Coordinates of C-alpha atoms in Angstrom, one line a residue:
Chain A
M21 CA 0.0 0.0 0.0
N22 CA 1.1 3.5 -0.6
A23 CA 2.2 5.6 2.4
I24 CA 0.1 8.5 1.1
V25 CA -3.1 6.5 1.8
L26 CA -1.9 6.1 5.4
L27 CA -1.1 9.8 5.7
V28 CA -4.5 10.8 4.2
I29 CA -6.5 8.5 6.4
G30 CA -4.5 9.5 9.5
F31 CA -4.9 13.2 8.9
L32 CA -8.6 12.7 8.0
A33 CA -9.1 10.9 11.3
F34 CA -7.3 13.7 13.2
S35 CA -9.3 16.4 11.4
L36 CA -12.7 14.7 12.0
G37 CA -11.7 14.2 15.7
Y38 CA -10.9 17.8 16.0
A39 CA -13.9 19.1 14.1
F40 CA -16.5 16.9 15.7
Y41 CA -15.4 15.1 18.8
S42 CA -13.4 18.0 20.4
K43 CA -16.3 20.3 19.6
F44 CA -18.7 18.0 21.3
L45 CA -16.4 17.7 24.3
A46 CA -16.1 21.5 24.4
G47 CA -19.8 22.2 24.2
Q48 CA -21.5 19.3 26.0
I49 CA -19.0 17.9 28.5
F50 CA -16.6 20.6 29.5
K51 CA -19.1 23.4 28.6
L52 CA -16.4 25.9 27.8
D53 CA -17.4 29.5 28.5
P54 CA -15.9 32.5 26.7
D55 CA -16.8 34.8 29.6
F56 CA -15.0 32.6 32.2
E57 CA -12.1 34.5 33.8
T58 CA -9.1 32.2 33.3
P59 CA -6.3 32.1 35.8
A60 CA -4.1 33.9 33.3
H61 CA -6.3 37.0 33.8
E62 CA -7.4 36.4 37.4
F63 CA -3.8 36.1 38.7
E64 CA -2.0 37.9 35.9
D65 CA 1.5 38.7 37.2
G66 CA 3.6 39.0 34.1
V67 CA 5.6 36.0 35.2
D68 CA 3.7 32.7 35.6
Y69 CA 0.2 33.9 34.8
V70 CA 0.3 35.6 31.4
P71 CA -2.6 35.5 28.9
T72 CA -0.9 34.2 25.7
R73 CA -2.1 34.1 22.1
K74 CA -3.5 30.6 21.4
I75 CA -1.3 29.9 18.4
I76 CA 1.8 30.5 20.5
L77 CA 0.5 28.6 23.4
W78 CA -0.3 25.7 21.1
G79 CA 3.2 25.9 19.7
H80 CA 4.7 25.6 23.1
H81 CA 2.4 23.0 24.3
F82 CA 3.2 20.9 21.2
A83 CA 7.0 21.6 21.5
A84 CA 7.0 20.7 25.2
V85 CA 5.1 17.4 24.8
A86 CA 6.7 16.3 21.5
G87 CA 9.8 14.3 22.4
A88 CA 11.7 11.2 21.4
A89 CA 9.0 9.0 22.7
P90 CA 6.4 9.4 19.9
I91 CA 9.3 8.4 17.5
V92 CA 10.8 5.5 19.5
G93 CA 7.5 4.0 20.6
P94 CA 6.0 3.5 17.0
G95 CA 9.5 2.6 15.8
I96 CA 9.5 -0.4 18.1
A97 CA 5.8 -1.2 17.8
V98 CA 5.7 -1.7 14.0
V99 CA 7.4 -5.0 14.8
W100 CA 3.8 -6.4 15.0
G101 CA 3.1 -4.8 11.6
W102 CA 2.0 -1.3 10.6
L103 CA -1.8 -1.7 11.0
P104 CA -1.9 -2.2 14.8
A105 CA 0.4 0.7 15.4
F106 CA -1.5 2.9 13.0
L107 CA -4.9 2.1 14.5
W108 CA -3.6 2.7 18.0
V109 CA -2.0 6.0 17.1
T110 CA -5.0 7.4 15.2
L111 CA -7.8 6.1 17.5
G112 CA -5.7 6.7 20.6
T113 CA -5.0 10.3 19.6
V114 CA -8.7 11.0 18.7
F115 CA -10.4 9.3 21.6
F116 CA -7.8 9.0 24.3
A117 CA -5.1 11.6 24.1
G118 CA -7.4 14.4 23.0
I119 CA -9.8 14.2 25.9
H120 CA -6.9 13.5 28.3
D121 CA -4.9 16.6 27.3
F122 CA -7.9 18.8 26.8
G123 CA -9.5 17.6 30.0
A124 CA -6.4 18.2 32.1
L125 CA -6.1 21.7 30.7
W126 CA -9.7 22.4 31.4
A127 CA -9.8 21.0 34.9
S128 CA -6.7 23.0 35.8
V129 CA -8.1 26.2 34.3
R130 CA -11.3 25.7 36.3
N131 CA -9.3 25.2 39.5
R132 CA -7.1 28.3 39.6
G133 CA -4.4 26.8 37.3
L134 CA -3.5 24.0 39.8
S135 CA -1.2 21.3 38.5
V136 CA -2.5 17.7 38.2
G137 CA -0.7 16.7 41.4
A138 CA -2.4 19.5 43.4
L139 CA -5.7 18.8 41.6
T140 CA -5.5 15.1 42.6
E141 CA -5.5 16.2 46.2
S142 CA -8.1 18.9 46.0
I143 CA -10.5 16.9 43.8
V144 CA -9.9 13.3 44.8
G145 CA -8.1 13.2 48.2
K146 CA -4.8 13.0 50.0
R147 CA -4.3 9.2 49.4
A148 CA -4.6 9.7 45.7
R149 CA -2.0 12.4 45.9
A150 CA 0.4 10.0 47.5
V151 CA -0.2 7.5 44.7
F152 CA 0.4 10.2 42.2
M153 CA 3.7 11.1 43.8
I154 CA 4.9 7.5 43.7
V155 CA 4.0 7.2 40.0
I156 CA 5.7 10.5 39.1
F157 CA 8.8 9.6 41.0
L158 CA 9.1 6.3 39.1
L159 CA 8.4 8.0 35.8
L160 CA 11.1 10.6 36.3
L161 CA 13.6 8.0 37.4
M162 CA 13.0 6.0 34.2
V163 CA 12.8 8.9 31.7
N164 CA 16.4 10.0 32.2
A165 CA 17.8 6.4 32.1
V166 CA 15.7 5.5 29.0
F167 CA 16.6 8.6 27.0
A168 CA 20.3 8.3 27.9
I169 CA 20.3 4.7 26.5
I170 CA 18.5 6.0 23.4
I171 CA 21.0 8.7 22.7
A172 CA 24.0 6.4 23.4
G173 CA 22.5 3.8 20.9
E174 CA 21.9 6.5 18.3
H175 CA 25.5 8.0 18.6
I176 CA 26.8 4.5 17.9
A177 CA 24.4 3.6 15.1
V178 CA 24.8 7.0 13.4
P179 CA 28.3 8.3 14.2
S180 CA 27.6 11.4 12.1
S181 CA 25.1 12.6 14.7
V182 CA 27.9 13.2 17.3
I183 CA 29.2 16.6 16.1
P184 CA 25.8 18.3 15.6
T185 CA 24.4 17.0 18.8
W186 CA 27.1 18.5 20.9
A187 CA 27.5 21.6 18.7
V188 CA 23.9 22.5 19.6
I189 CA 24.9 23.0 23.2
A190 CA 27.4 25.7 22.1
V191 CA 24.9 27.2 19.7
A192 CA 22.3 27.4 22.4
M193 CA 24.6 29.0 24.9
A194 CA 25.7 31.5 22.3
V195 CA 22.1 32.3 21.5
G196 CA 21.3 32.8 25.2
Y197 CA 24.4 35.0 25.7
L198 CA 23.7 37.2 22.6
I199 CA 20.1 37.7 23.6
Y200 CA 20.4 38.4 27.3
K201 CA 23.9 40.0 27.5
K202 CA 24.2 41.7 24.2
G203 CA 20.6 42.4 23.5
M204 CA 20.7 41.2 20.0
S205 CA 17.6 40.9 17.9
L206 CA 16.1 37.5 18.2
L207 CA 15.2 37.2 14.6
W208 CA 18.8 37.4 13.5
V209 CA 20.1 35.3 16.3
T210 CA 17.5 32.7 15.2
V211 CA 18.5 32.8 11.6
I212 CA 22.2 32.5 12.4
G213 CA 21.7 29.8 15.2
V214 CA 19.5 27.6 13.0
S215 CA 22.0 28.0 10.1
V216 CA 24.9 27.0 12.3
L217 CA 22.9 24.0 13.5
Y218 CA 22.3 22.8 10.0
G219 CA 25.9 23.5 9.1
A220 CA 26.9 21.3 12.0
I221 CA 24.7 18.5 10.7
W222 CA 26.5 18.8 7.4
L223 CA 29.9 18.8 9.2
G224 CA 28.9 15.8 11.2
D225 CA 28.0 13.9 8.0
V226 CA 31.5 14.6 6.7
Y227 CA 33.3 13.8 9.9
P228 CA 31.6 11.0 11.8
L229 CA 33.0 10.4 15.3
S230 CA 33.1 7.3 17.4
L231 CA 34.3 6.5 20.9
P232 CA 36.9 3.7 21.4
E233 CA 35.3 0.2 21.6
T234 CA 36.3 -0.1 25.3
M235 CA 37.8 2.3 27.7
F236 CA 38.3 1.7 31.5
G237 CA 36.5 -1.6 30.9
L238 CA 33.3 0.2 29.6
G239 CA 31.9 -0.5 26.1
A240 CA 31.0 2.4 23.8
P241 CA 27.3 2.6 24.9
A242 CA 28.3 2.7 28.5
Q243 CA 30.9 5.4 27.9
W244 CA 28.2 7.6 26.2
V245 CA 25.8 7.0 29.0
V246 CA 28.4 8.2 31.5
I247 CA 29.3 11.3 29.4
L248 CA 25.6 12.1 28.9
F249 CA 24.9 12.1 32.6
V250 CA 28.0 14.2 33.4
Y251 CA 26.7 16.7 30.9
A252 CA 23.1 16.5 32.2
G253 CA 24.4 17.1 35.8
I254 CA 26.3 20.2 34.7
A255 CA 23.5 21.4 32.5
S256 CA 21.0 21.1 35.3
V257 CA 22.8 23.6 37.5
L258 CA 23.5 26.2 34.8
P259 CA 21.2 29.2 34.7
V260 CA 17.9 28.6 32.7
W261 CA 18.5 31.6 30.4
L262 CA 21.9 30.4 29.4
L263 CA 21.2 26.8 28.2
L264 CA 17.7 25.4 28.8
Q265 CA 15.7 28.3 27.3
P266 CA 17.7 28.8 24.1
R267 CA 18.1 25.0 23.7
D268 CA 14.3 24.4 23.9
Y269 CA 13.7 27.3 21.5
I270 CA 16.1 26.0 18.8
N271 CA 14.7 22.6 19.4
G272 CA 11.1 23.8 18.8
I273 CA 12.1 25.5 15.6
Q274 CA 14.0 22.5 14.4
L275 CA 11.0 20.3 15.2
F276 CA 8.7 22.3 12.9
I277 CA 11.3 22.4 10.1
G278 CA 12.1 18.6 10.4
L279 CA 8.4 17.6 10.4
A280 CA 7.6 19.8 7.4
L281 CA 10.6 18.4 5.5
L282 CA 9.6 14.8 6.2
Y283 CA 6.0 15.2 5.4
A284 CA 6.9 17.1 2.2
A285 CA 9.2 14.2 1.3
V286 CA 6.5 11.6 1.9
I287 CA 4.0 13.4 -0.3
L288 CA 6.6 13.9 -3.1
A289 CA 8.1 10.4 -2.9
A290 CA 4.8 8.6 -2.3
P291 CA 6.7 5.5 -1.0
T292 CA 5.2 2.1 -0.8
I293 CA 4.8 0.5 2.6
I294 CA 7.1 -2.5 2.6
A295 CA 6.3 -3.8 6.0
P296 CA 3.4 -6.3 6.4
A297 CA 0.1 -5.0 7.8
I298 CA 0.3 -7.7 10.5
N299 CA 3.7 -9.3 11.0
T300 CA 3.1 -13.0 11.2
N301 CA 6.8 -13.6 11.8
P302 CA 7.9 -11.4 14.8
P303 CA 11.1 -12.3 16.7
A304 CA 10.9 -15.2 19.1
N305 CA 11.2 -13.0 22.2
A306 CA 8.6 -10.4 21.1
P307 CA 5.7 -10.3 23.7
P308 CA 2.1 -10.6 22.5
L309 CA 0.6 -7.7 20.6
V310 CA -2.2 -7.3 23.1
P311 CA -1.5 -5.8 25.7
L312 CA 2.1 -4.8 24.9
L313 CA 1.3 -2.6 21.9
F314 CA -0.6 -0.2 24.2
V315 CA 2.3 0.4 26.5
T316 CA 5.0 0.4 23.8
I317 CA 3.3 3.4 22.2
A318 CA 2.4 5.8 25.0
C319 CA 3.3 9.3 23.6
G320 CA 1.6 9.5 20.2
A321 CA -1.5 7.7 21.5
I322 CA -2.0 8.8 25.1
S323 CA 0.6 9.9 27.6
G324 CA 0.3 11.0 31.1
F325 CA 3.2 13.4 30.7
H326 CA 1.0 15.7 28.7
G327 CA -1.3 16.3 31.6
L328 CA 1.7 17.6 33.6
V329 CA 2.5 20.1 30.9
A330 CA -1.1 21.1 30.3
S331 CA -1.8 21.7 34.0
G332 CA 1.7 22.9 34.9
T333 CA 2.4 25.8 32.6
T334 CA -0.1 25.9 29.8
S335 CA -3.2 26.4 32.0
K336 CA -1.6 29.5 33.6
Q337 CA -1.3 31.2 30.2
L338 CA -4.7 30.3 28.6
D339 CA -6.3 33.6 27.4
K340 CA -9.9 32.4 27.0
E341 CA -11.4 29.2 28.1
P342 CA -12.5 28.1 24.6
D343 CA -8.9 28.2 23.5
A344 CA -8.4 25.1 25.5
R345 CA -9.9 23.1 22.7
Q346 CA -7.2 24.2 20.2
V347 CA -4.3 24.1 22.6
G348 CA -5.2 20.9 24.4
Y349 CA -6.8 18.8 21.7
L350 CA -4.7 20.0 18.8
G351 CA -1.6 19.7 21.0
S352 CA -2.2 16.0 21.2
V353 CA -3.0 15.9 17.5
G354 CA 0.4 17.4 16.8
E355 CA 2.0 14.6 18.8
G356 CA -0.2 12.1 16.8
T357 CA 1.2 13.5 13.5
L358 CA 4.7 13.0 14.8
A359 CA 3.9 9.4 15.7
L360 CA 2.3 8.9 12.3
A361 CA 5.4 10.2 10.5
A362 CA 7.4 7.7 12.6
I363 CA 5.2 4.8 11.5
I364 CA 5.6 5.8 7.9
A365 CA 9.3 6.3 8.1
C366 CA 9.8 2.9 9.8
T367 CA 7.6 1.0 7.4
A368 CA 7.8 2.7 4.0
G369 CA 11.4 3.8 4.1
F370 CA 12.9 0.5 2.9
A371 CA 13.2 -0.9 -0.6
T372 CA 12.5 -4.5 0.1
L373 CA 10.9 -6.6 2.8
P374 CA 14.1 -8.5 3.8
E375 CA 15.7 -5.1 4.3
W376 CA 12.9 -4.1 6.7
E377 CA 13.0 -7.5 8.4
S378 CA 16.7 -7.1 9.0
Y379 CA 15.8 -4.4 11.6
Y380 CA 12.9 -6.3 13.2
S381 CA 14.0 -9.9 13.2
G382 CA 16.6 -9.5 16.0
S383 CA 15.7 -9.4 19.6
F384 CA 12.7 -7.3 20.8
P385 CA 12.6 -4.3 21.2
A386 CA 14.3 -2.9 18.1
D387 CA 16.1 0.4 18.2
G388 CA 13.2 2.5 17.1
L389 CA 15.2 5.7 16.6
T390 CA 17.7 4.1 14.3
V391 CA 15.1 2.7 12.1
W392 CA 13.3 6.0 12.0
A393 CA 16.5 7.9 10.9
R394 CA 17.4 5.3 8.3
G395 CA 13.8 4.8 6.9
G396 CA 13.0 8.5 7.0
A397 CA 16.3 9.3 5.2
N398 CA 15.5 7.0 2.3
I399 CA 12.1 8.7 1.9
M400 CA 13.8 12.2 2.1
E401 CA 16.3 11.2 -0.6
Q402 CA 13.5 10.0 -2.9
G403 CA 11.2 12.9 -2.2
I404 CA 13.3 16.0 -1.8
G405 CA 16.6 14.8 -3.1
L406 CA 18.5 15.2 0.1
P407 CA 21.4 12.7 0.1
A408 CA 20.4 9.8 2.4
G409 CA 23.5 10.1 4.6
L410 CA 22.8 13.8 5.3
A411 CA 19.1 13.1 5.8
E412 CA 19.9 10.3 8.2
T413 CA 22.1 12.6 10.3
L414 CA 19.3 15.2 10.3
L415 CA 16.7 12.8 11.5
A416 CA 19.0 11.2 14.0
V417 CA 19.8 14.6 15.4
M418 CA 16.2 15.5 15.6
G419 CA 15.4 12.5 17.7
I420 CA 18.5 12.9 19.9
L421 CA 17.7 16.6 20.6
F422 CA 14.3 15.7 21.7
A423 CA 15.6 13.1 24.1
A424 CA 18.4 15.4 25.3
T425 CA 16.1 18.3 26.1
T426 CA 13.9 16.0 28.0
M427 CA 16.9 14.7 29.9
D428 CA 18.1 18.2 30.7
A429 CA 14.7 19.1 32.2
G430 CA 14.3 15.7 33.8
V431 CA 17.6 15.8 35.8
R432 CA 16.9 19.4 36.9
L433 CA 13.4 18.3 38.1
Q434 CA 14.9 15.4 40.0
R435 CA 17.4 17.6 41.7
F436 CA 14.5 19.8 42.9
I437 CA 12.7 16.8 44.3
I438 CA 15.8 15.6 46.1
Q439 CA 16.4 19.0 47.6
E440 CA 12.8 19.0 48.7
F441 CA 13.3 15.6 50.4
G442 CA 16.3 17.1 52.1
N443 CA 14.2 20.0 53.4
I444 CA 11.3 17.7 54.5
Y445 CA 13.5 15.1 56.3
Q446 CA 16.0 17.7 57.5
I447 CA 19.1 16.3 55.8
P448 CA 21.0 19.5 55.1
A449 CA 23.5 17.8 52.8
L450 CA 20.8 17.0 50.3
T451 CA 19.6 20.6 50.1
G452 CA 22.8 21.7 48.5
R453 CA 22.9 22.2 44.8
W454 CA 25.9 19.9 44.0
V455 CA 25.1 17.1 46.4
S456 CA 21.5 16.9 45.2
T457 CA 22.7 16.9 41.5
L458 CA 25.2 14.1 42.3
V459 CA 22.4 12.0 43.9
A460 CA 20.1 12.7 41.0
V461 CA 22.6 11.7 38.4
G462 CA 23.8 8.8 40.4
T463 CA 20.4 7.2 40.7
C464 CA 19.7 7.7 37.0
L465 CA 23.1 6.1 36.1
L466 CA 22.4 3.2 38.4
L467 CA 19.1 2.6 36.7
A468 CA 20.6 3.0 33.2
F469 CA 23.2 0.4 33.9
G470 CA 20.8 -1.9 35.8
A471 CA 18.5 -1.7 32.8
G472 CA 21.0 -2.6 30.2
G473 CA 22.7 0.7 29.5
G474 CA 26.0 -1.1 29.6
G475 CA 25.3 -2.2 26.1
S476 CA 23.7 -5.6 26.3
G477 CA 20.1 -4.7 27.2
G478 CA 19.3 -2.0 24.7
L479 CA 15.8 -0.7 25.2
I480 CA 14.5 -3.5 27.3
I481 CA 13.2 -1.0 29.8
W482 CA 11.1 0.8 27.2
P483 CA 7.7 -0.9 27.7
L484 CA 8.1 -0.5 31.4
F485 CA 8.6 3.2 30.9
G486 CA 5.5 3.3 28.6
T487 CA 3.5 1.5 31.3
T488 CA 4.4 4.1 33.9
N489 CA 3.4 6.9 31.5
Q490 CA 0.1 5.2 30.9
L491 CA -0.5 4.9 34.7
L492 CA 0.0 8.6 35.0
A493 CA -2.5 9.2 32.2
G494 CA -4.9 6.9 34.1
L495 CA -4.5 9.0 37.2
T496 CA -5.2 12.2 35.3
L497 CA -8.3 10.7 33.7
M498 CA -9.5 9.6 37.1
V499 CA -9.1 13.2 38.4
I500 CA -11.1 14.6 35.3
T501 CA -13.8 11.9 35.8
V502 CA -14.2 12.7 39.5
Y503 CA -14.5 16.4 38.7
L504 CA -17.1 15.6 36.0
I505 CA -19.1 13.5 38.5
K506 CA -19.1 16.4 41.0
L507 CA -20.4 18.6 38.2
K508 CA -23.0 16.0 37.4
R509 CA -21.9 15.6 33.8
P510 CA -21.5 12.4 31.7
I511 CA -18.3 10.5 32.5
I512 CA -18.4 7.7 29.9
Y513 CA -15.9 9.5 27.6
T514 CA -13.2 9.5 30.3
V515 CA -14.1 6.2 32.0
I516 CA -13.8 4.1 28.9
P517 CA -10.2 5.2 28.2
L518 CA -9.3 4.9 31.9
T519 CA -10.7 1.4 32.1
F520 CA -8.9 0.4 28.9
L521 CA -5.6 1.7 30.1
L522 CA -5.8 -0.1 33.4
A523 CA -6.9 -3.3 31.7
M524 CA -3.9 -3.2 29.4
T525 CA -1.2 -2.0 31.9
V526 CA -1.7 -4.7 34.5
P527 CA -1.4 -7.7 32.2
A528 CA 1.4 -6.0 30.3
L529 CA 3.3 -5.7 33.6
L530 CA 2.7 -9.3 34.5
I531 CA 3.9 -10.5 31.1
Q532 CA 7.1 -8.4 31.4
L533 CA 7.6 -9.6 34.9
A534 CA 7.7 -13.2 33.7
G535 CA 10.1 -12.2 31.0
F536 CA 12.5 -10.4 33.4
Y537 CA 12.3 -13.3 35.8
R538 CA 13.1 -15.9 33.2
G539 CA 16.0 -13.7 31.9
G540 CA 17.4 -13.4 35.4
Q541 CA 17.1 -9.6 35.4
Y542 CA 16.2 -9.2 39.0
F543 CA 16.7 -5.5 39.1
L544 CA 14.0 -5.1 36.5
V545 CA 11.8 -7.6 38.4
G546 CA 11.9 -5.4 41.4
L547 CA 11.1 -2.3 39.3
D548 CA 8.2 -4.1 37.6
L549 CA 6.8 -5.2 41.0
L550 CA 6.9 -1.6 42.2
I551 CA 5.0 -0.3 39.2
L552 CA 2.6 -3.2 39.5
G553 CA 1.9 -2.2 43.1
A554 CA 1.3 1.4 41.9
S555 CA -1.1 0.4 39.2
I556 CA -3.2 -1.7 41.7
L557 CA -3.3 1.3 43.9
V558 CA -4.5 3.5 41.0
A559 CA -7.2 1.0 40.2
L560 CA -8.4 0.7 43.8
E561 CA -8.3 4.5 44.2
A562 CA -10.3 5.1 41.1
V563 CA -13.1 2.7 42.2
S564 CA -13.3 4.2 45.7
A565 CA -13.1 7.8 44.4
F566 CA -15.9 7.3 41.9
G567 CA -18.1 5.8 44.6
R568 CA -17.4 8.6 47.0
A569 CA -17.9 11.3 44.4
R570 CA -21.2 9.7 43.3
K571 CA -22.5 9.7 46.9
E572 CA -21.5 13.3 47.4
A573 CA -23.1 14.3 44.1
A574 CA -26.3 12.5 45.0
G575 CA -26.3 13.9 48.5
G576 CA -25.5 17.4 47.5
Chain B
M2 CA 5.6 41.2 8.1
L3 CA 9.2 40.9 9.3
A4 CA 8.2 42.8 12.5
G5 CA 5.3 40.4 13.0
L6 CA 7.6 37.4 12.6
A7 CA 10.1 38.9 15.1
D8 CA 7.3 39.5 17.6
F9 CA 6.0 36.0 17.2
L10 CA 9.5 34.5 17.7
R11 CA 10.0 36.7 20.8
E12 CA 6.9 35.4 22.3
F13 CA 7.8 31.8 21.4
Y14 CA 11.2 32.4 23.0
A15 CA 10.1 34.0 26.2
A16 CA 6.7 32.5 27.1
P17 CA 7.6 29.1 28.5
F18 CA 10.5 30.3 30.6
R19 CA 9.1 33.6 32.0
G20 CA 8.6 32.2 35.4
A21 CA 11.9 30.4 35.7
V22 CA 13.9 33.5 34.4
A23 CA 12.0 35.8 36.8
R24 CA 12.7 33.5 39.7
A25 CA 16.4 33.4 38.8
K26 CA 16.5 37.2 38.6
R27 CA 14.8 37.5 41.9
Q28 CA 17.4 35.2 43.5
E29 CA 20.2 37.4 42.2
D30 CA 18.3 40.6 43.4
D31 CA 17.9 39.1 46.8
L32 CA 21.6 38.5 47.1
F33 CA 22.1 42.1 46.0
M34 CA 19.7 43.3 48.7
L35 CA 21.6 41.4 51.3
L36 CA 24.8 43.0 50.2
V37 CA 23.4 46.5 50.3
F38 CA 21.8 46.0 53.7
S39 CA 24.5 43.8 55.2
E40 CA 26.0 46.4 57.5
M41 CA 22.6 47.0 59.1
V42 CA 22.1 43.4 59.9
G43 CA 25.6 43.0 61.4
V44 CA 27.6 41.7 58.5
P45 CA 30.7 43.8 57.7
N46 CA 30.8 45.1 54.2
P47 CA 33.9 46.7 52.8
A48 CA 31.9 48.5 50.1
S49 CA 29.4 50.0 52.5
Y50 CA 30.5 53.5 51.4
F51 CA 29.0 52.8 48.0
T52 CA 26.1 50.6 49.0
L53 CA 24.8 53.2 51.5
E54 CA 24.0 55.4 48.6
L55 CA 21.8 52.7 47.0
Q56 CA 19.6 52.2 50.1
P57 CA 17.1 54.9 49.3
L58 CA 16.8 53.5 45.7
L59 CA 16.0 50.0 47.0
Y60 CA 13.6 51.2 49.7
E61 CA 10.6 50.3 47.5
D62 CA 11.6 46.7 47.3
F63 CA 12.7 46.4 50.9
H64 CA 9.3 45.4 52.3
E65 CA 8.9 42.6 49.8
W66 CA 12.4 41.4 50.4
H67 CA 12.3 41.1 54.2
K68 CA 8.9 39.3 53.9
R69 CA 10.4 36.9 51.4
M70 CA 13.4 36.3 53.7
G71 CA 11.0 35.1 56.4
M72 CA 11.1 38.3 58.6
E73 CA 7.6 39.5 59.6
H74 CA 8.8 43.1 60.3
S75 CA 11.7 45.2 59.2
P76 CA 14.8 43.8 60.9
L77 CA 16.4 47.2 60.9
E78 CA 16.2 49.9 63.5
G79 CA 15.2 53.2 62.0
F80 CA 14.3 51.6 58.7
H81 CA 10.6 51.0 59.0
C82 CA 8.3 49.9 56.3
C83 CA 5.7 48.0 58.3

C-alpha cells in the first residue's frame, strides 16, 4: 500500500476528531465559557500567569510534549506490523489523548491553574495524591535512564550525529548569551543559530565520530551514558536563560522544520509500505501484541506526561477558556502527526521486505530511533533529493535533541525533588545544589546500567517506561472523571479510556515480569513489581473515588 | 511582516520560561539586597560607602524582600516599612 493513503487516512481521522469530537467535548462535556475568567487573567502577574495568544500557546504546548517517545514507541511497535500501530495512534489520539490533554487543561483552568498533582489532592483526596507522587517519581527516574540509553545507541548507530548533537549546546549558549547579555535581535540570532545547527549537521555527516570500543572496561554505549549524565548534571545547575531556554527554543524551531521536510518528502516520494500490515513472523522473544502494543506506544497515542505540561504551565497562560480546545486537543493531534510520521518512516522507508525485516528480526525491542532515521532518510532522498547520509544525520539529530532536552529538564526536576526531600526530612547535605545533583545523576546512572545501558540490554526497559506513563494518564483521567461526577456531567468519555488503560497495563506488567524473571534480570523484576503495586493502587483508588464522588453528588 | 515574525518569535522564546527566568532574577536581586543592607544586619561590608547610597533607591523593594526572607517586620532599627 502507498504511504500517502496512510497519511491521508490519518490526517482525516485527526481532522474529524478535532472538528466533531473535540467540539462535542467543548460544548457538551466541559461546557467551555468564553466569559469565564481564566487564571491567566485572574492572577496575571507578568511571570507565571500571562494571557498568551492561542497559536503561540499551542506551539509551546506541542513543542513541550513532543519528544523522542512518539518516535521511538512507534519505531518499536511496528514489529507487529503497521496496522496495529497505525490504528492505536489514530484512534488513541482522537479518543484517548485528545480528551486527556484537553481535559487536564480544562480541569486546571477551572481550578485556579493548579497542577495535576495538586488537583488530585483537592478533587480526589490525600491518598490519591500519595499514589500520584509514587508514579511520578518512578516516571522521572526512568525517563532519564531511557533517554540516555536511546542517545547512546543512536550515537553508535549514526556516528555522524555526534558533532551536531554536541554543537547544539554551544549554539544554544551563544544564543542565550547574545540575547540576554548583548541584547541582539532574536530574529537574526535565530537565523544564524539555525543555520549553524544545519551547518553542524553537514559537518557531522562529513566527519563521523566514534568512541573507542572499550575504555576503562566500559563498552562504547556505557561510555556515552556516563558522558551524557556528566553533561546533564552540569546542565541542570546552569542558569535557565543560558542553556535550557535557548536550547528548547532551537529545538522547537527544528521540530517544525524537520516535520515539514519529512511530510513534504512523503508526499513527493509517495513511497510504498514495505512492512506487512500484520507481522506473522515477529522475533521469538517479542511479547504478545495485546497488551504490549498499548504500553509500547504511549506518547503519540496517550501519555500522562502531557497532563503535567497542560496543567503545569499551559493552564496558567490560557487567554480564553474556549482556547483550551485548540491548545489541548490540537496539541495531542500534533503529537499524533509525529507518531504517524514515525510509523511511515519505519515501514515505508525501505526498498525490500528483507531489508525491513533485518531491523525487526533481531531481539525485541528494536532500536526505534535508528530505524526512524534510516527509513526517513531514504524517503527524504527520494522525495526532496537530500542525500540519504545527510538526511539520516538530520533525522537522528532531531530524535536525539528531543531526548536530550527531556533529559536536561528531567535531571533538573529530579534535583529539585531531592532538595525538597532534604528539606522535609532535614538532611542539610541533600539541600545543596551539587550534592543533590550528584544524587540525582547517580540514581539515574544506576538505573541506566541496571536496565542494560551497559550495552547488552538496549531498550529492554522501554515498555516499562511506557506503562508508567500510561498509569500517570490513568490517574489524570481519574481526576477529570471525579471532577465531572461532581459537576453531574457524563463520564463515559473518560471512564472508557481509563478502564482500557488499566486493563492493558496490569497484564502488560505481568507479562514483562515473567520475561524479566526468566531472563534473570532481578533489578527489573523489582522495578516491575513496584510499578505493578502502583497500578493496583491506582485502580483501587479510582473505584473508591468514583463511589465517594457519586455519593457526594447524590447527597449534595 | 518581518516585524510580525520577530514579535512572534520573541513570544515563542520568552513565554515558556518567563517564570523560571523571573525567579532566577529575583534570587540574584535578593543577594544584592543582602549585600546592600548587610552592615545594618551586622555583616561587615567593605563596600558600604557605596552601597549606602543605594539604600534609598532600593527602599521600595525592601518590604517585599524582608517578607520573602522570612522576617515578619523590618529587621532594621530606624528603617521601618511596616
